[in-house]
Coordinates of C-alpha atoms and ligand atoms in Angstrom, one line a residue:
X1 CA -16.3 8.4 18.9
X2 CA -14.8 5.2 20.5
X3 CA -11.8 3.9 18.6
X4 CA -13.4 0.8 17.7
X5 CA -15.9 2.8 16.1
X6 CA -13.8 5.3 14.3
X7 CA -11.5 1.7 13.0
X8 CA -15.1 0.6 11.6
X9 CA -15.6 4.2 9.9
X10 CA -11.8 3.0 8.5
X11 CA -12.8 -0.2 7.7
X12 CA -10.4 -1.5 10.2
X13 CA -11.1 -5.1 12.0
X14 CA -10.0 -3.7 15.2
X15 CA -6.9 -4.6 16.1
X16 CA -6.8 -3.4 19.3
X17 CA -8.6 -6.9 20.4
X18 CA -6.2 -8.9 18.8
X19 CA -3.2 -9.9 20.9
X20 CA 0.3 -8.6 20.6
X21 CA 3.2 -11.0 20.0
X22 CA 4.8 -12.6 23.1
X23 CA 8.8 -12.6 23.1
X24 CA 9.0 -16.2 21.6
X25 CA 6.3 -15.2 18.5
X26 CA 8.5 -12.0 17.6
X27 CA 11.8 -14.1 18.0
X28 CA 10.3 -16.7 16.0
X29 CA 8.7 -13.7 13.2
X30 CA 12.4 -12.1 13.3
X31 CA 14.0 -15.6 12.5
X32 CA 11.9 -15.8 9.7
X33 CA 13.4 -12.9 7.7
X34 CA 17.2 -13.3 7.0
X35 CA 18.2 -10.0 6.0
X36 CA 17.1 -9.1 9.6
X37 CA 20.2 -11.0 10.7
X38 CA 22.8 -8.6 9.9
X39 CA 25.4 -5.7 10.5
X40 CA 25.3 -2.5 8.7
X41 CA 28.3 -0.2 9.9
X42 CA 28.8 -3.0 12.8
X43 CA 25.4 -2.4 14.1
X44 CA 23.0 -4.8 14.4
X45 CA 20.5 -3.6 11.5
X46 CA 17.6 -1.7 12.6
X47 CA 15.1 -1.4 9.5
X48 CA 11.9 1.5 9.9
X49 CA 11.7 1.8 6.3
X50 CA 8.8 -0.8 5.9
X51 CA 6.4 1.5 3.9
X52 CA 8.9 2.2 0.8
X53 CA 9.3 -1.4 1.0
X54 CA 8.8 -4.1 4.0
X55 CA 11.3 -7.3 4.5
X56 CA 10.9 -10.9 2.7
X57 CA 10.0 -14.0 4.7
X58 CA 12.2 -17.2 4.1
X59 CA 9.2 -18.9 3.1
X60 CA 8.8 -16.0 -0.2
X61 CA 12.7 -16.4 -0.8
X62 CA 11.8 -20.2 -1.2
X63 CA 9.0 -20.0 -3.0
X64 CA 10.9 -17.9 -6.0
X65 CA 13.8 -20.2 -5.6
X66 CA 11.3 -23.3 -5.8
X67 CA 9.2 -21.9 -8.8
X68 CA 12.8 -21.1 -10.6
X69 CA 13.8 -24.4 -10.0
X70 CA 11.0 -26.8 -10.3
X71 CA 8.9 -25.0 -12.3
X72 CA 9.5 -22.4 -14.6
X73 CA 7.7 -22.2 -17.8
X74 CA 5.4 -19.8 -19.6
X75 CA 1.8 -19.9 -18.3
X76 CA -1.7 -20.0 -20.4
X77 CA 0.0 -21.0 -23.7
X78 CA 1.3 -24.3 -22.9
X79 CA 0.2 -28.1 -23.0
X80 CA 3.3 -29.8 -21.4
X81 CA 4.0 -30.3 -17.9
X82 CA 5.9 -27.4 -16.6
X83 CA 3.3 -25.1 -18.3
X84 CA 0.5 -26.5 -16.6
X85 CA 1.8 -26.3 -13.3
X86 CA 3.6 -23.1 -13.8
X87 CA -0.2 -21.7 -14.8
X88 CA -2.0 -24.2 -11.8
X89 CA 0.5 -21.9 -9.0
X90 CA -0.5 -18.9 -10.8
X91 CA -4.1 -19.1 -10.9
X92 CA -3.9 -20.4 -7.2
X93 CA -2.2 -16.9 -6.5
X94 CA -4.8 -15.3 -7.7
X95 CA -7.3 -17.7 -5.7
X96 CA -5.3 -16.6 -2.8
X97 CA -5.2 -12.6 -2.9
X98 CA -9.2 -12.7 -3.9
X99 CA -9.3 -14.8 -0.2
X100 CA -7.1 -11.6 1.3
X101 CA -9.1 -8.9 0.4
X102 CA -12.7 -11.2 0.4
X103 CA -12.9 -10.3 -3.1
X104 CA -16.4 -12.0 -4.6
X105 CA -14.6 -13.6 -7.6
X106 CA -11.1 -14.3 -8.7
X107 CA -11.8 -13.1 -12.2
X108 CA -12.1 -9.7 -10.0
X109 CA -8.3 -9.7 -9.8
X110 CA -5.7 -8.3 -11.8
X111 CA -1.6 -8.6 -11.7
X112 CA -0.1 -5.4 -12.2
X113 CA 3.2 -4.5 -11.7
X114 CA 2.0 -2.7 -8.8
X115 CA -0.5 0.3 -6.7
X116 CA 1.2 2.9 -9.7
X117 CA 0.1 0.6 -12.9
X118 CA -3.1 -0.8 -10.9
X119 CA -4.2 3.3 -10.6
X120 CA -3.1 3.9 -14.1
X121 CA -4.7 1.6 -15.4
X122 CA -8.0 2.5 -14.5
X123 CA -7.5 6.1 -15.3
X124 CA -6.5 5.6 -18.9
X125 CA -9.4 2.8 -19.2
X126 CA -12.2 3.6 -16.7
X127 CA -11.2 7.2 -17.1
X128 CA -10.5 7.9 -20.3
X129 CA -14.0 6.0 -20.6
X130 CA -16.3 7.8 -19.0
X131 CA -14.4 11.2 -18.2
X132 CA -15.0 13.9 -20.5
X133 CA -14.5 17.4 -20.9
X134 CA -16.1 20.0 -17.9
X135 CA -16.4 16.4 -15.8
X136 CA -14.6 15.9 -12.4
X137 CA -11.9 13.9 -10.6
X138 CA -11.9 14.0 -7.1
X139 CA -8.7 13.5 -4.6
X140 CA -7.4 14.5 -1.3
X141 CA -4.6 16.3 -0.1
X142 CA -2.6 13.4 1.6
X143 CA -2.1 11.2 -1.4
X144 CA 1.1 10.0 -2.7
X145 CA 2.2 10.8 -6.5
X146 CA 1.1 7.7 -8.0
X147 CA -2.9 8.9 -6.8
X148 CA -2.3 12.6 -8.8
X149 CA -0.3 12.2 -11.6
X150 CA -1.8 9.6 -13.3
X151 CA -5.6 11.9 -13.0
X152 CA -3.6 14.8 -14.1
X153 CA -2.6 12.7 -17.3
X154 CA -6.0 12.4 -17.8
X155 CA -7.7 15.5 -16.8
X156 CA -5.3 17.3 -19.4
X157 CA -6.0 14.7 -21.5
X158 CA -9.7 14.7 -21.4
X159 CA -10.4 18.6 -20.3
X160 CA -11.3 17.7 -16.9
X161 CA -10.5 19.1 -13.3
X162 CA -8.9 17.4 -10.6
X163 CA -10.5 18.4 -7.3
X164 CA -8.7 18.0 -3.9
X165 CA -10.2 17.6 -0.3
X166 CA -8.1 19.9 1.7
X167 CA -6.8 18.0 5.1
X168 CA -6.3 19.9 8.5
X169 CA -3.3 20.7 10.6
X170 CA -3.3 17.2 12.2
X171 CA -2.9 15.4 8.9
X172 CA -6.6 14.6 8.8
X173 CA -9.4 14.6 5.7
X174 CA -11.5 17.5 6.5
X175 CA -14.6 15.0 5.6
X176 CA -17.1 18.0 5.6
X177 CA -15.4 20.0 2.9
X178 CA -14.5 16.7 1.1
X179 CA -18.2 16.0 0.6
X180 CA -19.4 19.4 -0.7
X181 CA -16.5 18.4 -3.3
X182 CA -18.9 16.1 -4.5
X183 CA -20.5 17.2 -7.6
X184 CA -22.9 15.8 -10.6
X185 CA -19.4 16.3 -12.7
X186 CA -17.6 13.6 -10.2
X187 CA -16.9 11.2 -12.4
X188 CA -14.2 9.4 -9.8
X189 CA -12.9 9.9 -6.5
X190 CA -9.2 8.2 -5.4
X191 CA -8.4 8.4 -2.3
X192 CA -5.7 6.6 -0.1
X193 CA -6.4 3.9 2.6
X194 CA -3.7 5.1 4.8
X195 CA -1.1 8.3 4.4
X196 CA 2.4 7.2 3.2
X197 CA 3.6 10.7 4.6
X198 CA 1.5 10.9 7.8
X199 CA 0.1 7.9 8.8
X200 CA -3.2 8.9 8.7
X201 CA -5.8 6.4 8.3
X202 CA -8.7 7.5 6.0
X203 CA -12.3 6.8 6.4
X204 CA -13.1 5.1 3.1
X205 CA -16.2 3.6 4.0
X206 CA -17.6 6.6 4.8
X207 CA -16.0 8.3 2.0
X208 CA -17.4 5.5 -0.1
X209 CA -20.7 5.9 1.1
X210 CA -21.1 9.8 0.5
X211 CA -19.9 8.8 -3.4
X212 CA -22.1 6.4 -4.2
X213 CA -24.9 8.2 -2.6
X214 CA -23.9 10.2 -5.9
X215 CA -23.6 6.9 -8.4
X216 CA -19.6 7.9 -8.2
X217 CA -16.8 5.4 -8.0
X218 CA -14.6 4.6 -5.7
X219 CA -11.1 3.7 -5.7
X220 CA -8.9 3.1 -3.0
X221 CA -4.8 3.3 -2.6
X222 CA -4.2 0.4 -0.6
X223 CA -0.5 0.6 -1.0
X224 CA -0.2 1.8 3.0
X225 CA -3.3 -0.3 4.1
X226 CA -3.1 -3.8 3.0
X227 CA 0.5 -4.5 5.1
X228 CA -1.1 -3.7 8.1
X229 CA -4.9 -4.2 8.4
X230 CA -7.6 -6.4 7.3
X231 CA -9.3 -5.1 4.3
X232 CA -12.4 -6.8 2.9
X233 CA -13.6 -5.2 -0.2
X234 CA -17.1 -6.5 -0.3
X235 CA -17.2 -5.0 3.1
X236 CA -16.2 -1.6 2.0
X237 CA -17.7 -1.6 -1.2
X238 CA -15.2 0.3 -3.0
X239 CA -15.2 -0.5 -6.3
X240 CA -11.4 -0.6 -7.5
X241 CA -8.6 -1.0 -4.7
X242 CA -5.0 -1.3 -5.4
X243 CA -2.0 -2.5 -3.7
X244 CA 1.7 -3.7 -3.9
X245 CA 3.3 -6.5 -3.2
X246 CA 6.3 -5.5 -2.3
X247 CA 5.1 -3.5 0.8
X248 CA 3.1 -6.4 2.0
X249 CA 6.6 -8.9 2.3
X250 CA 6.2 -10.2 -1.1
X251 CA 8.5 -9.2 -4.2
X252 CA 9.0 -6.1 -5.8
X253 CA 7.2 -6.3 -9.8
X254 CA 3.7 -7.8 -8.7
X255 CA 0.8 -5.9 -7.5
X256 CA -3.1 -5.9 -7.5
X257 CA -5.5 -4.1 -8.8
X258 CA -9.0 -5.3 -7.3
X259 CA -12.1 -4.6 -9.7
X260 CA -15.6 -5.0 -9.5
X261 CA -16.8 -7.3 -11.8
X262 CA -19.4 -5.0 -13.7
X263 CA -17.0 -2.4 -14.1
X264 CA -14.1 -4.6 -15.6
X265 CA -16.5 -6.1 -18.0
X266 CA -17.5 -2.6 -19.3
X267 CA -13.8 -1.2 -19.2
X268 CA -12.0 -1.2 -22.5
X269 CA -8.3 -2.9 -22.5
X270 CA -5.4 -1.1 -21.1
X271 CA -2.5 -2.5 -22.9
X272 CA -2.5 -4.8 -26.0
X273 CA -0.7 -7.9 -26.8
X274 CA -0.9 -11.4 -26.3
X275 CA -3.1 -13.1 -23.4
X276 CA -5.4 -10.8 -23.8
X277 CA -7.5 -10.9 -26.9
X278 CA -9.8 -13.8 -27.9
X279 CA -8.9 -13.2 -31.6
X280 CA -6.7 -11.6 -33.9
X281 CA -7.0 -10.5 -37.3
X282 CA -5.6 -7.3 -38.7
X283 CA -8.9 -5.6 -39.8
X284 CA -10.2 -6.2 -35.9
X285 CA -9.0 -7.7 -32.8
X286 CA -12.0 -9.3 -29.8
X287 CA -10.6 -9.6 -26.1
X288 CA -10.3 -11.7 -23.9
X289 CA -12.1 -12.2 -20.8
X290 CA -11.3 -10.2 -17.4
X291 CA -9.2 -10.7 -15.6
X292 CA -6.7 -11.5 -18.8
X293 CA -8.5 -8.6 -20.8
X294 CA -5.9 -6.3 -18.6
X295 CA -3.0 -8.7 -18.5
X296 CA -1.3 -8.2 -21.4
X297 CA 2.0 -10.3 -22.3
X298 CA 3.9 -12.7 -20.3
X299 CA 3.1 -12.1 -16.3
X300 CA 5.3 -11.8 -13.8
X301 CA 4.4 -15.4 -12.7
X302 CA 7.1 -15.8 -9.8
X303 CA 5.9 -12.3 -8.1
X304 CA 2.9 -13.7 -7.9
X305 CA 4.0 -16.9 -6.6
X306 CA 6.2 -15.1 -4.1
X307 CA 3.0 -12.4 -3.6
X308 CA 0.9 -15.5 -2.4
X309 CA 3.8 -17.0 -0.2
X310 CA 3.8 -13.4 1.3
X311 CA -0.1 -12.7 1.7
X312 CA -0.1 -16.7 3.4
X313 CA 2.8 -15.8 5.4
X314 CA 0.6 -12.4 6.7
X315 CA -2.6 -14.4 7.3
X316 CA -1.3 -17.5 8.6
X317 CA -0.1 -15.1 11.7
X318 CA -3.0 -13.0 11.0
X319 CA -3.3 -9.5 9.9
X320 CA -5.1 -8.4 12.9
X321 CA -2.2 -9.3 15.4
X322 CA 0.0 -8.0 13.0
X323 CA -1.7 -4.2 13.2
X324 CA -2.0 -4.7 16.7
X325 CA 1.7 -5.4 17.0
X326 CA 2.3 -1.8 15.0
X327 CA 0.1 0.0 16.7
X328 CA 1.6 -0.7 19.6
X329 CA 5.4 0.2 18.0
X330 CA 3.5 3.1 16.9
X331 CA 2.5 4.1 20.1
X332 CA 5.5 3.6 22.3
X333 CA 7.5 5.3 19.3
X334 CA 5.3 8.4 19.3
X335 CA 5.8 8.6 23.4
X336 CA 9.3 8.0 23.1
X337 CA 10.4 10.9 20.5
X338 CA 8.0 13.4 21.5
X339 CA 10.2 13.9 24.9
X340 CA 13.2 14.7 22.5
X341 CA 13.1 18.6 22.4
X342 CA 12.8 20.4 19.4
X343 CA 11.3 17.3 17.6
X344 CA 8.1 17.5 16.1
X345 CA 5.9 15.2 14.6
X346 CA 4.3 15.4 11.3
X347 CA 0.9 13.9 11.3
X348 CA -1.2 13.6 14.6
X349 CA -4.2 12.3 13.0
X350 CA -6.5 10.8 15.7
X351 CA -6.4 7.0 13.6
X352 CA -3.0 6.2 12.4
X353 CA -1.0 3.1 11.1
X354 CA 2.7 2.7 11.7
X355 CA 3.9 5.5 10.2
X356 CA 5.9 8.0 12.3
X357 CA 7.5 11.4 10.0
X358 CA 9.3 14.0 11.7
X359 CA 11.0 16.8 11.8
X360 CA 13.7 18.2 14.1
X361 CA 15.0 22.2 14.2
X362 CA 17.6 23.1 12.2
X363 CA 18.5 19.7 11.3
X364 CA 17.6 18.9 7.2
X365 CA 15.9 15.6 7.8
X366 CA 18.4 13.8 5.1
X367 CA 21.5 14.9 7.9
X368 CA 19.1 12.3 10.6
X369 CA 18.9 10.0 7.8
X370 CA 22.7 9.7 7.2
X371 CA 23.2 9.7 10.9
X372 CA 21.3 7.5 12.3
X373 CA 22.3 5.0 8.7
X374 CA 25.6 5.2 11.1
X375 CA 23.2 3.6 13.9
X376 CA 22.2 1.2 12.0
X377 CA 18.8 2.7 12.0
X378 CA 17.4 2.8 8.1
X379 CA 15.0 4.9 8.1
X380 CA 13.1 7.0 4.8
X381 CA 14.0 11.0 4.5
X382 CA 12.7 13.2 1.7
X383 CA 9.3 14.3 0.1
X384 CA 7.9 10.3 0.4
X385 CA 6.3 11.1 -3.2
X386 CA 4.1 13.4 -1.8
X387 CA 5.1 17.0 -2.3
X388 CA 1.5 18.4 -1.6
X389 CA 1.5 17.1 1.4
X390 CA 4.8 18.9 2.3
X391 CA 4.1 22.0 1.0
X392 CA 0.8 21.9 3.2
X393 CA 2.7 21.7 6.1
X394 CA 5.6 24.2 5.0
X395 CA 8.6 21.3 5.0
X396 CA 10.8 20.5 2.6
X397 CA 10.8 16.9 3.6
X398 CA 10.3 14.7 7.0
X399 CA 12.2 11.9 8.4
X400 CA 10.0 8.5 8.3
X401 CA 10.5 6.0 10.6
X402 CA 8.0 3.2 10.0
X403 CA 7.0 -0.2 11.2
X404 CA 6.1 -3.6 10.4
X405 CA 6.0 -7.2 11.9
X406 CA 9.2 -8.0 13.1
X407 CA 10.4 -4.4 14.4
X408 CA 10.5 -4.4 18.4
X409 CA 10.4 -1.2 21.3
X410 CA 14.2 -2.2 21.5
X411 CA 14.7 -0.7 18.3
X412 CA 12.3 1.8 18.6
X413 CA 15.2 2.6 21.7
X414 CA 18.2 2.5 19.1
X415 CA 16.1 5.1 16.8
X416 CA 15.5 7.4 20.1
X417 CA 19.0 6.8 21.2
X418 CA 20.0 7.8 17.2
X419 CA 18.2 11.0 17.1
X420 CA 19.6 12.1 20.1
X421 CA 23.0 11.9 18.7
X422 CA 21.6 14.3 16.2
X423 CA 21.5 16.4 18.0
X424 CA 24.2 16.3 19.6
X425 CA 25.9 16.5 16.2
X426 CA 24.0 20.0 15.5
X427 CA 24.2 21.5 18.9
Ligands
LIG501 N1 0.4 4.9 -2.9 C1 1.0 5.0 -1.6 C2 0.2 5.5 -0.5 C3 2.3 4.6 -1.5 O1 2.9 4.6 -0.3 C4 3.0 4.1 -2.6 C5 4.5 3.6 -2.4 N2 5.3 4.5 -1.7 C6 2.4 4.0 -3.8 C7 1.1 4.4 -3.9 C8 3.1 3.5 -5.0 O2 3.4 2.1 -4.9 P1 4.4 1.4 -5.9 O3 5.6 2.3 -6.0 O4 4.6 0.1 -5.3 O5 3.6 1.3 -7.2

């Protein structure tokens, strides 16, 4: 299969024909992140720890500060000025994340606090819904905490079984043994968009296809996805995806949870209190309308004033030369560390996003953490939330250098040059 085809299988846009940054551009993105502009242990920072959490633009920094300072007020419930406006930017950021991920409506929408509460909260209301005892949730083995523990809650809850795809020694859904998974008791499958731990990029359209061929839902971990590639949910068809925006240069707190209409309408509420009922008494209480049904209490209304600073900031550059630009970091970063002897890389899957974990001989991958820290080279060492995947590949932990917008092959250099001091160190 051509990699254009497999990045359709992926649901990808094909970043491969979009084109990379010149000098200028990156210079230009770099200048446009502040942190980026300093020293840690008199090195010029080097930051590969995008996927726990990626950089913030200027123009999200402002927006918070702006909001704060012009605008702040509580949304929905007010009639004077402030109120208005405060609830006029926050409906707009919901206007502008259904635009991002092409959702059909903005009443599809939800604020969450992030991809943990967006997959919660459709396993304690879609779930504990329509999952009952003897009935099916269905998983693979690359997901990240926040896409098992939340099923488990429920499974032991409801009597149910969570079922896991296996993957292969490359970090890849084994696709085949996935689908005979499949059963009339699937009541859900989760799965992730792209592997926090490996890289790997999933192919949830197909796996999307093969469920609702079976009237199953889908929903989709976007947490490692919507950074880095376009994602159009009409397009996919999946029918809840979730992501954070934190990872996606906006602020930590806010987060999405996209749902198809029908199925929000029929879900119960997840949290009560105010903004989300139509009427109160105490013998009975009537709810609001979606998307407010699931926002219970006072928003975070800058996060999602910064989130749609952030998600204009990523399109305005355009999220195609943005995957482009990783993949190419990607690329250059897997040649350049797979000379280093007695390195090995964790996750070879055939489609990956910027994501590079590995592991080196004797070394415990916190010791390259703290050393190449020294560098001033941040990268991510440990489990990455997701055990499973560790114990399937007989590690305690990897070492995660990954990448976003405004990294460059010079520092992919610096993180080469740092590991090779490692090993010096343990020579
Ligand atoms: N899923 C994946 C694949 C992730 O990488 C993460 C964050 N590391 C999450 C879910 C959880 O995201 P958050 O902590 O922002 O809720």
């Amino acid at each position: 299969m051509t990699t254009a085809a497999r990045n359709f299988e992926a649901g990808l846009q094909r970043p491969e024909d979009a084109q990379l940054f010149s000098r200028a551009e990156l210079e230009k993105i770099r200048a446009d992140f502040p942190i980026l502009q300093q020293k840690v242990h008199g090195k010029p920072l080097v930051y590969f720890d995008n996927a726990a959490t990626s950089q913030k633009p200027r123009a999200v920094i402002d927006a918070i500060v702006r909001y704060y300072e012009t605008t702040n007020a509580n949304i929905h419930r007010g009639v004077h000025f402030l109120s208005e406006r405060a609830t006029e930017q926050h409906d707009a950021a919901r206007r502008t994340v259904q635009k991002f991920l092409n959702a059909r409506s903005a009443n599809e929408i939800i604020f969450v606090r992030g991809t943990t509460e967006a997959i919660n909260l459709v396993a304690q209301s879609y779930g504990r819904a329509n999952v009952g005892p003897g009935d099916e949730v269905l998983i693979t083995g690359m997901e990240h905490h926040s896409d098992i523990v939340p099923w488990q809650l429920l499974c032991d809850d409801k009597g149910a079984k969570l079922c896991v795809g296996p993957i292969d020694d490359n970090g890849e859904l084994l696709i085949g043994e996935f689908a005979d998974l499949l059963s009339p008791r699937t009541k859900l499958v989760a799965v992730t968009h792209v592997s926090n731990a490996l890289g790997t990029v999933n192919p949830v359209r197909k796996i999307i296809e093969l469920a609702h061929e079976r009237n199953v839902p889908v929903l989709v971990d976007g947490a490692q996805a919507a950074p880095h590639m376009k994602v159009d949910v009409q397009e996919l068809d999946c029918d809840f995806y979730a992501f954070s925006g934190h990872k996606v240069y906006g602020p930590t707190g806010i987060g999405v949870l996209y749902g198809k209409a029908a199925l929000l309408n029929a879900m119960p509420p997840y949290q009560g209190g105010g903004d989300m009922i139509a009427s109160v008494t105490f013998q009975k209480s009537t709810y609001n309308k979606v998307p407010y049904k699931f926002e219970a209490g006072t928003p975070d209304i800058a996060g999602a004033i910064g989130l749609d600073a952030a998600l204009r900031y990523v399109s305005d550059i355009g999220i195609d030369r943005i995957g482009a630009h990783e993949h190419d970091l990607l690329e250059y970063a897997t040649t350049a560390i797979s000379q280093i002897p007695s390195l090995q890389i964790v996750g070879s899957a055939s489609e990956k996003a910027g994501v590079l974990s590995f592991v080196l001989e004797n070394v415990h991958p916190h010791d390259i953490g703290t050393i190449l820290d020294q560098e001033g080279v941040a990268i991510r060492t440990g489990h990455h939330c997701s055990q499973p995947v560790m114990r399937r590949f007989n590690i305690p932990a990897t070492a995660r250098a990954s990448f976003a917008i405004y990294n460059t092959r010079e520092e992919i250099d610096a993180l080469a040059r740092g590991i090779e001091k490692v090993r010096e160190v343990f020579a």
